[in-house]
């Protein structure tokens, strides 16, 4: 219903009340033409949202419009005490920080971080204007449009205030831990963080972790009387437990220059934080521990904090990807001494570095293909038994004890098959095949081919047939041929 259609409706009603048949006939014809025109413009507007498969935001906005989908509110505005309760919960690690922040002494030979105007302009020009503004309420569109004017300005390092938006992890919510804290920080600070991150990465040595968990396991399992135990470790609020002074000490050992270390220390300490739930905002808490979850630098800083968490025995390997850590024990002749000692040392290292192991969510997978395999005694951490599972999800891929990919394929196919419903809805809305194909590639094919280079080469014929069935179904709905899963794998 557009303004033009409302005006034509008003004219028709006036002609009807006046009793002028000729005017009424003309008004009805104009109204019919106006409705057709409005429908055409509306369809064109919807079609434009499907012009780019990489713009998932526009894709889902169009789907919500067509299906009249309205998401449920994430939290109630009635509970005014919830923001303060969440703010105290998220800042609970602050009381564990007994190490005062003390900047390092600089020397004349220390290289000072210098940023060129071109780097600043480039970073500001890449701002996504649709991102939510931080506590300073300066939108990304303003910063991007003013990139040229802001290039020569000085960005104050005090822009480190944080607004926490709690997002429910599941429904219904039963406790404060069921909320995931998403931090909104000033967009200008994010731009400066990107520049600092690039400088840090260029200064790091080439001796940091490599990632090849499956290759280690498969190579070891080819040996006689051998098996593998994988411990998938879960940390409780990993980013919130960072002690800035400990981090700075480790950065200094990695040869990060002193002025940059001091800047990072100042960035992490004295951070004002509040929690916003709907229209309610908590009181402000000043933090000097942890790194906000959502900051550009947080994943890199946590990675550098844990860089010295290394294996002590050649038969063990510790793999890290930000806060996802896996301990791999290559066991031979049923001798698990080194593996269990490695886990004990890892738990001790976590205690020293203020990281809290969540044993309840930590899982272990045992891969043993020996004919005469024995029962494997459970693993304990801090007097708590670690749950042994047949499969677990690691970095988006389901890994199983029998090294098959049926569980992973079933999960991907289920998610992709559910989205066929939206494809049918778009088909009923008479969208043309090119737009349906764009939607399919952006929301279904991307799911079915997630991490395809890892698992497709070794999955069974039945698993491949399952995935291809979903592709064929989508092709029938669209009315156009689609590339097969095998073709996508070979092209990757």
Coordinates of C-alpha atoms in Angstrom, one line a residue:
X1 CA 0.0 0.0 0.0
X2 CA 1.8 3.1 -1.3
X3 CA 0.9 6.8 -0.9
X4 CA -0.1 6.9 -4.6
X5 CA -2.5 3.9 -4.2
X6 CA -4.1 5.5 -1.1
X7 CA -4.7 8.7 -3.1
X8 CA -6.3 6.8 -5.9
X9 CA -8.5 4.9 -3.4
X10 CA -9.6 8.3 -1.9
X11 CA -10.5 9.6 -5.4
X12 CA -12.5 6.4 -6.2
X13 CA -14.5 6.7 -2.9
X14 CA -15.3 10.3 -3.6
X15 CA -16.5 9.5 -7.1
X16 CA -18.7 6.7 -5.7
X17 CA -20.3 9.0 -3.2
X18 CA -20.9 11.7 -5.8
X19 CA -22.9 9.3 -8.0
X20 CA -20.9 10.3 -11.1
X21 CA -20.7 7.1 -13.1
X22 CA -18.1 8.4 -15.7
X23 CA -15.8 9.7 -12.9
X24 CA -16.2 6.4 -11.0
X25 CA -15.3 4.4 -14.1
X26 CA -12.2 6.5 -14.6
X27 CA -11.2 6.3 -10.9
X28 CA -11.5 2.6 -10.9
X29 CA -9.4 2.2 -14.0
X30 CA -6.7 4.6 -12.5
X31 CA -6.8 2.6 -9.3
X32 CA -6.3 -0.7 -11.1
X33 CA -3.4 0.7 -13.0
X34 CA -1.9 2.2 -9.9
X35 CA -2.1 -1.2 -8.0
X36 CA -0.4 -3.0 -10.9
X37 CA 2.3 -0.3 -10.9
X38 CA 2.8 -0.6 -7.1
X39 CA 3.0 -4.4 -7.4
X40 CA 5.6 -4.1 -10.1
X41 CA 7.7 -1.6 -8.1
X42 CA 7.4 -3.8 -5.0
X43 CA 8.5 -6.9 -7.0
X44 CA 11.4 -5.0 -8.4
X45 CA 12.4 -3.9 -4.9
X46 CA 12.4 -7.5 -3.7
X47 CA 14.3 -8.6 -6.8
X48 CA 17.1 -6.1 -6.1
X49 CA 17.7 -7.7 -2.7
X50 CA 18.6 -10.9 -4.4
X51 CA 21.1 -9.4 -6.9
X52 CA 24.2 -10.3 -4.8
X53 CA 24.5 -13.7 -3.2
X54 CA 27.3 -12.4 -0.9
X55 CA 25.0 -9.8 0.6
X56 CA 23.2 -12.2 3.1
X57 CA 21.6 -9.3 5.0
X58 CA 19.6 -8.2 1.9
X59 CA 18.8 -11.9 1.1
X60 CA 17.3 -12.5 4.5
X61 CA 15.5 -9.2 4.6
X62 CA 13.7 -10.1 1.4
X63 CA 12.8 -13.5 2.7
X64 CA 11.4 -12.0 5.9
X65 CA 9.3 -9.6 3.8
X66 CA 7.9 -12.4 1.5
X67 CA 7.2 -14.9 4.3
X68 CA 6.1 -12.2 6.8
X69 CA 8.5 -13.6 9.4
X70 CA 8.8 -11.6 12.6
X71 CA 11.5 -12.7 15.0
X72 CA 10.6 -13.0 18.7
X73 CA 12.1 -10.3 21.0
X74 CA 15.4 -11.3 22.5
X75 CA 14.7 -9.9 26.0
X76 CA 12.0 -8.2 27.9
X77 CA 12.1 -4.5 28.7
X78 CA 10.0 -5.1 31.9
X79 CA 12.9 -6.6 34.0
X80 CA 14.9 -3.4 34.8
X81 CA 17.2 -5.4 37.1
X82 CA 18.5 -7.7 34.3
X83 CA 21.0 -5.3 32.8
X84 CA 22.8 -4.7 36.2
X85 CA 22.7 -8.5 36.9
X86 CA 24.3 -9.3 33.6
X87 CA 26.9 -6.5 34.0
X88 CA 28.0 -7.9 37.3
X89 CA 28.0 -11.4 35.8
X90 CA 30.2 -10.4 32.8
X91 CA 32.6 -8.5 35.1
X92 CA 33.0 -11.3 37.7
X93 CA 36.6 -12.0 36.6
X94 CA 37.6 -8.5 37.6
X95 CA 38.0 -9.5 41.3
X96 CA 40.6 -12.2 40.2
X97 CA 42.9 -9.5 38.7
X98 CA 45.3 -8.8 41.5
X99 CA 48.1 -7.8 39.2
X100 CA 48.3 -4.0 38.8
X101 CA 48.9 -2.7 35.3
X102 CA 52.3 -1.1 35.0
X103 CA 53.7 0.1 31.6
X104 CA 57.1 -1.0 30.4
X105 CA 60.0 1.5 30.3
X106 CA 60.7 2.6 26.8
X107 CA 64.2 2.9 25.3
X108 CA 65.3 5.3 22.5
X109 CA 65.7 2.3 20.1
X110 CA 62.0 1.3 20.4
X111 CA 60.2 1.6 17.1
X112 CA 57.1 3.8 17.5
X113 CA 53.9 2.7 15.7
X114 CA 53.5 5.1 12.7
X115 CA 50.4 5.1 10.6
X116 CA 50.2 6.7 7.1
X117 CA 47.2 8.8 6.0
X118 CA 46.6 6.3 3.2
X119 CA 46.3 3.4 5.7
X120 CA 43.8 5.4 7.9
X121 CA 41.8 6.5 4.8
X122 CA 41.7 2.9 3.5
X123 CA 40.5 1.6 6.9
X124 CA 37.7 4.2 7.3
X125 CA 36.6 3.6 3.7
X126 CA 36.0 -0.1 4.4
X127 CA 33.6 0.5 7.3
X128 CA 30.3 -1.3 6.9
X129 CA 27.6 1.4 7.2
X130 CA 25.0 -1.1 8.4
X131 CA 27.0 -2.1 11.6
X132 CA 25.5 -0.9 14.9
X133 CA 27.1 2.2 16.4
X134 CA 29.1 1.9 19.6
X135 CA 28.5 3.7 22.9
X136 CA 29.6 7.0 21.2
X137 CA 26.5 6.7 18.9
X138 CA 28.7 7.7 15.8
X139 CA 27.4 5.6 12.9
X140 CA 29.6 3.8 10.5
X141 CA 28.1 5.8 7.6
X142 CA 29.3 9.1 9.0
X143 CA 32.9 7.8 9.5
X144 CA 33.0 6.2 6.0
X145 CA 31.7 9.3 4.3
X146 CA 34.1 11.5 6.3
X147 CA 37.1 9.3 5.7
X148 CA 39.0 12.0 3.8
X149 CA 38.4 14.6 6.5
X150 CA 39.3 12.3 9.4
X151 CA 42.5 11.0 7.8
X152 CA 44.7 13.7 9.3
X153 CA 42.9 13.8 12.7
X154 CA 44.2 12.2 15.9
X155 CA 42.2 9.2 17.2
X156 CA 42.0 9.4 21.0
X157 CA 43.0 6.1 22.7
X158 CA 40.3 6.7 25.4
X159 CA 37.5 5.5 23.1
X160 CA 37.3 2.1 24.8
X161 CA 33.9 2.2 26.4
X162 CA 31.8 -0.9 25.7
X163 CA 28.0 -1.5 25.6
X164 CA 27.2 -5.2 26.1
X165 CA 24.2 -6.5 24.2
X166 CA 23.2 -9.9 25.7
X167 CA 22.0 -12.4 23.0
X168 CA 20.3 -15.6 24.2
X169 CA 22.3 -18.8 23.4
X170 CA 19.1 -20.9 23.7
X171 CA 15.4 -20.5 24.4
X172 CA 14.1 -20.3 27.0
X173 CA 16.8 -18.6 29.1
X174 CA 17.2 -20.2 32.5
X175 CA 20.3 -18.4 33.9
X176 CA 22.7 -15.5 33.2
X177 CA 25.1 -17.9 31.5
X178 CA 22.6 -18.5 28.8
X179 CA 23.3 -15.0 27.4
X180 CA 26.2 -14.5 25.1
X181 CA 27.8 -11.0 25.6
X182 CA 28.2 -9.2 22.3
X183 CA 30.3 -6.0 22.8
X184 CA 29.5 -2.8 20.9
X185 CA 32.6 -0.5 20.8
X186 CA 33.1 2.8 19.0
X187 CA 33.6 2.2 15.3
X188 CA 36.5 4.7 15.2
X189 CA 38.2 2.4 17.8
X190 CA 37.6 -0.6 15.6
X191 CA 39.4 1.1 12.7
X192 CA 42.4 1.9 14.9
X193 CA 42.4 -1.7 16.1
X194 CA 42.6 -3.0 12.6
X195 CA 45.7 -0.8 11.9
X196 CA 47.3 -2.0 15.2
X197 CA 46.5 -5.6 14.4
X198 CA 48.2 -5.3 11.0
X199 CA 51.3 -3.9 12.7
X200 CA 51.3 -6.6 15.3
X201 CA 51.0 -9.4 12.7
X202 CA 53.9 -7.9 10.7
X203 CA 56.1 -8.0 13.8
X204 CA 55.4 -11.6 14.8
X205 CA 57.9 -14.4 14.3
X206 CA 57.2 -17.2 11.9
X207 CA 57.3 -19.9 14.7
X208 CA 53.7 -19.8 15.8
X209 CA 51.3 -22.7 15.7
X210 CA 50.5 -24.8 12.6
X211 CA 47.2 -26.6 12.4
X212 CA 47.1 -30.2 11.2
X213 CA 45.1 -32.3 13.7
X214 CA 43.7 -34.9 11.4
X215 CA 47.0 -35.5 9.5
X216 CA 48.7 -36.3 12.8
X217 CA 46.0 -38.7 13.8
X218 CA 45.8 -40.5 10.5
X219 CA 49.6 -40.9 10.2
X220 CA 49.9 -42.3 13.7
X221 CA 47.0 -44.7 13.3
X222 CA 48.9 -46.5 10.5
X223 CA 51.4 -47.7 13.0
X224 CA 51.1 -51.0 14.8
X225 CA 49.4 -51.2 18.3
X226 CA 48.5 -47.5 18.3
X227 CA 45.5 -45.3 18.9
X228 CA 44.7 -41.6 19.4
X229 CA 43.0 -39.6 22.2
X230 CA 41.8 -36.1 21.3
X231 CA 40.8 -33.7 24.1
X232 CA 38.6 -30.8 22.9
X233 CA 39.1 -28.2 25.6
X234 CA 36.5 -25.6 26.5
X235 CA 37.4 -22.4 28.5
X236 CA 34.9 -20.5 30.6
X237 CA 34.6 -16.9 29.2
X238 CA 38.1 -17.1 27.7
X239 CA 38.4 -13.5 26.6
X240 CA 37.1 -12.1 29.9
X241 CA 39.9 -13.8 31.9
X242 CA 42.9 -12.1 30.2
X243 CA 45.2 -10.3 32.7
X244 CA 46.6 -7.4 30.8
X245 CA 49.9 -7.3 32.7
X246 CA 50.6 -11.0 31.9
X247 CA 49.7 -10.4 28.3
X248 CA 52.1 -7.5 28.0
X249 CA 54.9 -9.6 29.5
X250 CA 54.3 -12.3 26.8
X251 CA 54.1 -9.7 24.0
X252 CA 57.4 -8.3 25.1
X253 CA 58.9 -11.8 24.9
X254 CA 57.6 -12.0 21.3
X255 CA 59.7 -8.8 20.5
X256 CA 56.6 -6.6 20.2
X257 CA 58.0 -3.1 20.7
X258 CA 57.5 -1.4 24.0
X259 CA 55.3 1.6 22.9
X260 CA 52.9 -0.8 21.3
X261 CA 52.8 -3.0 24.4
X262 CA 52.0 0.0 26.5
X263 CA 49.3 1.1 24.1
X264 CA 47.7 -2.4 24.4
X265 CA 47.9 -2.2 28.2
X266 CA 46.2 1.1 28.2
X267 CA 43.6 -0.2 25.7
X268 CA 42.7 -3.1 28.0
X269 CA 42.7 -1.3 31.4
X270 CA 40.2 1.2 32.7
X271 CA 37.4 0.2 30.2
X272 CA 33.9 1.5 31.1
X273 CA 31.3 -1.2 30.5
X274 CA 27.5 -1.2 30.7
X275 CA 24.8 -3.7 29.6
X276 CA 21.9 -2.7 27.5
X277 CA 18.7 -4.8 27.3
X278 CA 16.0 -3.2 25.2
X279 CA 15.5 0.3 26.6
X280 CA 17.1 -0.4 29.9
X281 CA 20.8 0.2 30.6
X282 CA 22.8 -0.9 33.6
X283 CA 25.2 1.3 35.7
X284 CA 28.7 1.6 34.4
X285 CA 31.5 -0.7 35.6
X286 CA 35.2 0.1 35.0
X287 CA 37.2 -3.0 34.1
X288 CA 40.9 -3.7 33.9
X289 CA 40.7 -7.4 33.1
X290 CA 39.7 -9.3 29.9
X291 CA 39.2 -8.2 26.4
X292 CA 35.7 -7.3 25.0
X293 CA 34.1 -10.1 22.9
X294 CA 33.6 -8.4 19.6
X295 CA 36.7 -6.2 19.5
X296 CA 38.9 -6.6 16.5
X297 CA 42.1 -7.2 18.6
X298 CA 40.5 -9.7 21.1
X299 CA 41.1 -13.0 19.1
X300 CA 44.7 -12.0 18.2
X301 CA 45.5 -11.0 21.8
X302 CA 44.1 -14.2 23.2
X303 CA 46.1 -16.2 20.6
X304 CA 49.3 -14.4 21.6
X305 CA 48.5 -15.0 25.3
X306 CA 48.4 -18.7 24.7
X307 CA 51.3 -19.0 22.4
X308 CA 53.5 -20.5 25.1
X309 CA 51.0 -23.3 25.8
X310 CA 53.0 -26.0 24.0
X311 CA 53.4 -29.7 24.2
X312 CA 56.1 -31.2 26.5
X313 CA 56.4 -34.6 24.9
X314 CA 56.9 -35.6 21.2
X315 CA 54.0 -38.0 21.3
X316 CA 51.6 -35.2 22.2
X317 CA 50.5 -32.1 20.2
X318 CA 48.5 -29.1 21.3
X319 CA 46.5 -27.4 18.6
X320 CA 45.1 -23.9 19.1
X321 CA 42.8 -21.7 17.0
X322 CA 41.9 -18.7 19.1
X323 CA 40.1 -20.1 22.2
X324 CA 39.5 -23.5 20.6
X325 CA 42.2 -25.8 21.9
X326 CA 42.8 -29.5 21.2
X327 CA 45.3 -31.8 22.9
X328 CA 46.2 -34.8 20.7
X329 CA 47.8 -37.8 22.3
X330 CA 49.5 -40.3 20.0
X331 CA 49.4 -43.5 22.1
X332 CA 51.5 -46.5 21.4
X333 CA 51.6 -49.9 23.3
X334 CA 48.8 -48.7 25.6
X335 CA 51.2 -46.3 27.4
X336 CA 49.2 -43.2 28.2
X337 CA 51.7 -41.8 30.7
X338 CA 52.9 -38.9 28.6
X339 CA 49.4 -38.0 27.5
X340 CA 47.9 -37.8 31.0
X341 CA 50.9 -35.9 32.2
X342 CA 50.5 -33.5 29.3
X343 CA 46.9 -32.9 30.3
X344 CA 47.9 -32.3 33.9
X345 CA 50.5 -29.8 32.8
X346 CA 48.0 -28.1 30.6
X347 CA 45.6 -27.7 33.5
X348 CA 48.4 -26.3 35.6
X349 CA 49.3 -23.8 32.8
X350 CA 45.7 -22.7 32.7
X351 CA 45.7 -22.0 36.4
X352 CA 48.8 -19.9 36.2
X353 CA 47.4 -17.9 33.3
X354 CA 44.0 -17.3 34.9
X355 CA 42.2 -19.5 32.4
X356 CA 39.3 -21.5 33.7
X357 CA 38.8 -25.0 32.2
X358 CA 35.2 -25.9 31.8
X359 CA 35.5 -29.6 32.4
X360 CA 31.7 -30.1 32.0
X361 CA 31.9 -28.9 28.3
X362 CA 35.3 -30.4 27.6
X363 CA 35.0 -33.6 25.5
X364 CA 37.3 -36.5 24.6
X365 CA 37.2 -38.6 21.5
X366 CA 39.2 -41.9 21.3
X367 CA 40.2 -43.3 17.9
X368 CA 41.1 -46.9 18.2
X369 CA 40.9 -49.3 15.3
X370 CA 42.8 -52.3 16.8
X371 CA 41.1 -55.6 16.7
X372 CA 41.9 -56.3 20.4
X373 CA 41.3 -52.9 21.7
X374 CA 40.8 -52.6 25.5
X375 CA 38.6 -50.3 27.5
X376 CA 40.2 -47.0 27.9
X377 CA 40.2 -45.6 31.4
X378 CA 38.5 -42.2 31.7
X379 CA 40.5 -39.0 31.9
X380 CA 40.2 -36.7 34.9
X381 CA 41.0 -33.0 35.3
X382 CA 41.0 -31.4 38.7
X383 CA 39.2 -34.5 40.1
X384 CA 36.4 -34.2 37.5
X385 CA 35.9 -36.9 34.9
X386 CA 36.0 -35.7 31.2
X387 CA 33.1 -37.0 29.2
X388 CA 34.1 -39.4 26.4
X389 CA 31.9 -38.9 23.2
X390 CA 31.7 -40.7 19.9
X391 CA 31.7 -37.3 18.0
X392 CA 32.1 -33.6 18.6
X393 CA 32.0 -30.4 16.6
X394 CA 35.3 -28.7 16.1
X395 CA 35.7 -25.5 14.1
X396 CA 32.4 -26.2 12.3
X397 CA 33.2 -29.9 11.4
X398 CA 31.8 -32.9 13.2
X399 CA 34.7 -35.3 14.1
X400 CA 33.9 -38.9 15.0
X401 CA 35.8 -41.7 16.7
X402 CA 35.5 -43.9 13.6
X403 CA 36.8 -41.1 11.3
X404 CA 33.7 -41.2 9.1
X405 CA 31.9 -38.2 7.8
X406 CA 28.3 -39.4 8.0
X407 CA 27.5 -37.3 11.1
X408 CA 29.0 -34.2 9.5
X409 CA 27.2 -34.8 6.2
X410 CA 23.8 -35.4 8.0
X411 CA 24.1 -32.2 9.9
X412 CA 25.0 -30.1 6.8
X413 CA 22.2 -31.8 4.8
X414 CA 19.6 -31.2 7.5
X415 CA 20.4 -27.5 7.6
X416 CA 20.4 -27.2 3.9
X417 CA 17.2 -29.1 3.5
X418 CA 15.4 -26.9 6.0
X419 CA 16.3 -23.8 3.9
X420 CA 14.6 -25.4 0.9
X421 CA 11.3 -24.2 2.5
X422 CA 12.4 -20.6 1.9
X423 CA 13.3 -21.5 -1.7
X424 CA 9.8 -22.8 -2.2
X425 CA 8.4 -19.6 -0.8
X426 CA 10.4 -17.5 -3.2
X427 CA 9.2 -19.7 -6.1
X428 CA 5.6 -19.1 -5.1
X429 CA 6.4 -15.4 -5.1
X430 CA 7.1 -15.8 -8.9
X431 CA 10.8 -14.8 -8.6
X432 CA 12.8 -15.7 -11.8
X433 CA 15.3 -18.6 -11.9
X434 CA 18.4 -16.3 -11.8
X435 CA 17.3 -14.8 -8.5
X436 CA 16.4 -18.2 -7.1
X437 CA 19.8 -19.5 -8.1
X438 CA 21.5 -16.6 -6.4
X439 CA 19.5 -17.3 -3.2
X440 CA 20.4 -21.0 -3.4
X441 CA 24.2 -20.3 -3.7
X442 CA 24.2 -17.9 -0.9
X443 CA 22.1 -19.8 1.7
X444 CA 22.0 -23.5 0.7
X445 CA 25.0 -24.4 -1.4
X446 CA 27.3 -22.5 1.0
X447 CA 26.0 -24.7 3.8
X448 CA 26.3 -28.0 1.9
X449 CA 29.9 -27.2 0.9
X450 CA 31.1 -25.9 4.2
X451 CA 34.7 -27.1 4.7
X452 CA 34.2 -29.4 1.8
X453 CA 38.0 -29.8 1.1
X454 CA 38.3 -31.5 4.6
X455 CA 35.7 -34.2 4.4
X456 CA 34.3 -34.8 0.8
X457 CA 37.3 -36.7 -0.4
X458 CA 36.8 -39.4 2.2
X459 CA 33.0 -39.5 2.7
X460 CA 31.0 -42.5 1.6
X461 CA 29.0 -42.8 -1.6
X462 CA 25.8 -42.8 0.4
X463 CA 26.8 -39.5 2.0
X464 CA 27.5 -38.0 -1.4
X465 CA 24.1 -39.2 -2.7
X466 CA 22.4 -37.6 0.3
X467 CA 23.9 -34.2 -0.5
X468 CA 23.3 -34.5 -4.2
X469 CA 19.6 -35.3 -3.5
X470 CA 19.2 -31.9 -1.8
X471 CA 20.9 -30.2 -4.8
X472 CA 18.6 -32.0 -7.3
X473 CA 15.6 -31.0 -5.3
X474 CA 16.7 -27.4 -5.3
X475 CA 17.2 -27.6 -9.1
X476 CA 13.7 -28.9 -9.6
X477 CA 12.3 -26.0 -7.5
X478 CA 14.3 -23.4 -9.4
X479 CA 13.8 -25.0 -12.8
X480 CA 17.4 -24.6 -13.8
X481 CA 20.5 -26.8 -13.6
X482 CA 22.8 -26.4 -10.6
X483 CA 26.5 -27.5 -10.2
X484 CA 26.9 -30.9 -8.5
X485 CA 28.7 -31.2 -5.2
X486 CA 31.4 -33.2 -6.9
X487 CA 32.0 -30.4 -9.4
X488 CA 32.3 -27.8 -6.6
X489 CA 34.7 -30.1 -4.7
X490 CA 36.9 -30.5 -7.8
X491 CA 36.9 -26.8 -8.4
X492 CA 37.9 -25.9 -4.9

